């Protein structure tokens, strides 16, 4: 069983993702309704931005908390993994 890993930022991230999920459903309905390509592109872009903001918040939180703890102590993870961990999370920027 995996240990729970919850940060204060997770609840707002989940809220943002649920909002994006609802928005995406509306976008699909607009496709089904035959809306204009411009309107569809705008709505898809808005959904993408919401997801990107959630991802950015998650990455920033990881850097601010998980990596900070690994560097400054209070971590069960050896400090030598920090560069590799940073490189791994940087892929999502």
PDB file of C-alpha atoms in Angstrom:
ATOM      1  CA  UNK A   1       0.000   0.000   0.000  1.00  0.00           C
ATOM      2  CA  UNK A   2       1.303   3.464  -0.849  1.00  0.00           C
ATOM      3  CA  UNK A   3       1.690   6.102   1.789  1.00  0.00           C
ATOM      4  CA  UNK A   4      -0.669   9.059   1.410  1.00  0.00           C
ATOM      5  CA  UNK A   5       1.131  12.123   0.122  1.00  0.00           C
ATOM      6  CA  UNK A   6      -1.140  15.133   0.526  1.00  0.00           C
ATOM      7  CA  UNK A   7      -0.235  18.822   0.388  1.00  0.00           C
ATOM      8  CA  UNK A   8      -2.328  21.911   1.096  1.00  0.00           C
ATOM      9  CA  UNK A   9      -2.305  22.699  -2.614  1.00  0.00           C
ATOM     10  CA  UNK A  10      -3.938  19.402  -3.587  1.00  0.00           C
ATOM     11  CA  UNK A  11      -7.511  20.419  -2.699  1.00  0.00           C
ATOM     12  CA  UNK A  12      -7.418  23.593  -4.839  1.00  0.00           C
ATOM     13  CA  UNK A  13      -5.765  21.636  -7.660  1.00  0.00           C
ATOM     14  CA  UNK A  14      -8.508  18.998  -7.560  1.00  0.00           C
ATOM     15  CA  UNK A  15     -11.138  21.762  -7.526  1.00  0.00           C
ATOM     16  CA  UNK A  16      -9.541  23.365 -10.602  1.00  0.00           C
ATOM     17  CA  UNK A  17      -9.346  20.007 -12.400  1.00  0.00           C
ATOM     18  CA  UNK A  18     -12.995  19.243 -11.651  1.00  0.00           C
ATOM     19  CA  UNK A  19     -13.927  22.640 -13.050  1.00  0.00           C
ATOM     20  CA  UNK A  20     -11.868  21.884 -16.170  1.00  0.00           C
ATOM     21  CA  UNK A  21     -13.575  18.493 -16.420  1.00  0.00           C
ATOM     22  CA  UNK A  22     -16.988  20.171 -16.455  1.00  0.00           C
ATOM     23  CA  UNK A  23     -15.768  22.720 -18.960  1.00  0.00           C
ATOM     24  CA  UNK A  24     -14.476  19.942 -21.203  1.00  0.00           C
ATOM     25  CA  UNK A  25     -17.881  18.254 -21.136  1.00  0.00           C
ATOM     26  CA  UNK A  26     -19.429  21.531 -22.304  1.00  0.00           C
ATOM     27  CA  UNK A  27     -16.848  21.789 -25.083  1.00  0.00           C
ATOM     28  CA  UNK A  28     -17.764  18.301 -26.314  1.00  0.00           C
ATOM     29  CA  UNK A  29     -21.445  19.306 -26.285  1.00  0.00           C
ATOM     30  CA  UNK A  30     -20.580  22.367 -28.370  1.00  0.00           C
ATOM     31  CA  UNK A  31     -18.886  20.110 -30.903  1.00  0.00           C
ATOM     32  CA  UNK A  32     -22.041  17.994 -31.002  1.00  0.00           C
ATOM     33  CA  UNK A  33     -24.123  21.167 -31.455  1.00  0.00           C
ATOM     34  CA  UNK A  34     -22.053  22.179 -34.473  1.00  0.00           C
ATOM     35  CA  UNK A  35     -20.668  25.418 -33.035  1.00  0.00           C
ATOM     36  CA  UNK A  36     -18.154  27.482 -35.010  1.00  0.00           C
ATOM     37  CA  UNK A  37     -14.530  26.408 -35.193  1.00  0.00           C
ATOM     38  CA  UNK A  38     -13.430  29.702 -33.617  1.00  0.00           C
ATOM     39  CA  UNK A  39     -15.703  29.200 -30.610  1.00  0.00           C
ATOM     40  CA  UNK A  40     -14.552  25.597 -30.262  1.00  0.00           C
ATOM     41  CA  UNK A  41     -10.887  26.598 -30.433  1.00  0.00           C
ATOM     42  CA  UNK A  42     -11.446  29.273 -27.769  1.00  0.00           C
ATOM     43  CA  UNK A  43     -13.168  26.809 -25.459  1.00  0.00           C
ATOM     44  CA  UNK A  44     -10.558  24.079 -25.958  1.00  0.00           C
ATOM     45  CA  UNK A  45      -7.860  26.674 -25.253  1.00  0.00           C
ATOM     46  CA  UNK A  46      -9.610  27.762 -22.038  1.00  0.00           C
ATOM     47  CA  UNK A  47      -9.831  24.153 -20.872  1.00  0.00           C
ATOM     48  CA  UNK A  48      -6.177  23.566 -21.695  1.00  0.00           C
ATOM     49  CA  UNK A  49      -5.154  26.682 -19.746  1.00  0.00           C
ATOM     50  CA  UNK A  50      -7.083  25.508 -16.681  1.00  0.00           C
ATOM     51  CA  UNK A  51      -5.292  22.167 -16.760  1.00  0.00           C
ATOM     52  CA  UNK A  52      -1.939  23.875 -17.338  1.00  0.00           C
ATOM     53  CA  UNK A  53      -2.522  26.087 -14.284  1.00  0.00           C
ATOM     54  CA  UNK A  54      -3.302  23.027 -12.174  1.00  0.00           C
ATOM     55  CA  UNK A  55      -0.144  21.317 -13.412  1.00  0.00           C
ATOM     56  CA  UNK A  56       1.974  24.408 -12.756  1.00  0.00           C
ATOM     57  CA  UNK A  57       0.625  24.683  -9.217  1.00  0.00           C
ATOM     58  CA  UNK A  58       1.437  21.021  -8.610  1.00  0.00           C
ATOM     59  CA  UNK A  59       4.986  21.368  -9.966  1.00  0.00           C
ATOM     60  CA  UNK A  60       5.618  24.534  -7.945  1.00  0.00           C
ATOM     61  CA  UNK A  61       4.312  22.826  -4.827  1.00  0.00           C
ATOM     62  CA  UNK A  62       6.609  19.869  -5.462  1.00  0.00           C
ATOM     63  CA  UNK A  63       9.623  22.152  -5.798  1.00  0.00           C
ATOM     64  CA  UNK A  64       8.638  24.239  -2.771  1.00  0.00           C
ATOM     65  CA  UNK A  65       7.901  21.323  -0.471  1.00  0.00           C
ATOM     66  CA  UNK A  66       9.178  17.934  -1.586  1.00  0.00           C
ATOM     67  CA  UNK A  67      12.515  19.093  -2.974  1.00  0.00           C
ATOM     68  CA  UNK A  68      12.973  21.635  -0.193  1.00  0.00           C
ATOM     69  CA  UNK A  69      12.468  18.936   2.427  1.00  0.00           C
ATOM     70  CA  UNK A  70      14.901  16.636   0.627  1.00  0.00           C
ATOM     71  CA  UNK A  71      17.565  19.355   0.536  1.00  0.00           C
ATOM     72  CA  UNK A  72      17.043  20.851   3.992  1.00  0.00           C
ATOM     73  CA  UNK A  73      16.234  17.744   5.979  1.00  0.00           C
ATOM     74  CA  UNK A  74      13.197  15.991   7.424  1.00  0.00           C
ATOM     75  CA  UNK A  75      13.186  13.587   4.508  1.00  0.00           C
ATOM     76  CA  UNK A  76      13.590   9.847   4.347  1.00  0.00           C
ATOM     77  CA  UNK A  77      14.970  10.316   0.848  1.00  0.00           C
ATOM     78  CA  UNK A  78      18.722  10.838   0.425  1.00  0.00           C
ATOM     79  CA  UNK A  79      19.740  14.311  -0.729  1.00  0.00           C
ATOM     80  CA  UNK A  80      21.692  12.871  -3.664  1.00  0.00           C
ATOM     81  CA  UNK A  81      18.368  12.168  -5.433  1.00  0.00           C
ATOM     82  CA  UNK A  82      17.398  15.844  -5.552  1.00  0.00           C
ATOM     83  CA  UNK A  83      19.008  16.631  -8.942  1.00  0.00           C
ATOM     84  CA  UNK A  84      17.372  13.580 -10.522  1.00  0.00           C
ATOM     85  CA  UNK A  85      14.025  14.428  -8.927  1.00  0.00           C
ATOM     86  CA  UNK A  86      14.259  18.014 -10.170  1.00  0.00           C
ATOM     87  CA  UNK A  87      15.044  16.834 -13.692  1.00  0.00           C
ATOM     88  CA  UNK A  88      12.100  14.437 -13.534  1.00  0.00           C
ATOM     89  CA  UNK A  89       9.602  17.119 -12.483  1.00  0.00           C
ATOM     90  CA  UNK A  90      11.048  19.650 -14.961  1.00  0.00           C
ATOM     91  CA  UNK A  91       9.727  17.511 -17.824  1.00  0.00           C
ATOM     92  CA  UNK A  92       6.248  18.695 -16.896  1.00  0.00           C
ATOM     93  CA  UNK A  93       7.000  22.419 -17.022  1.00  0.00           C
TER      94      UNK A  93
END
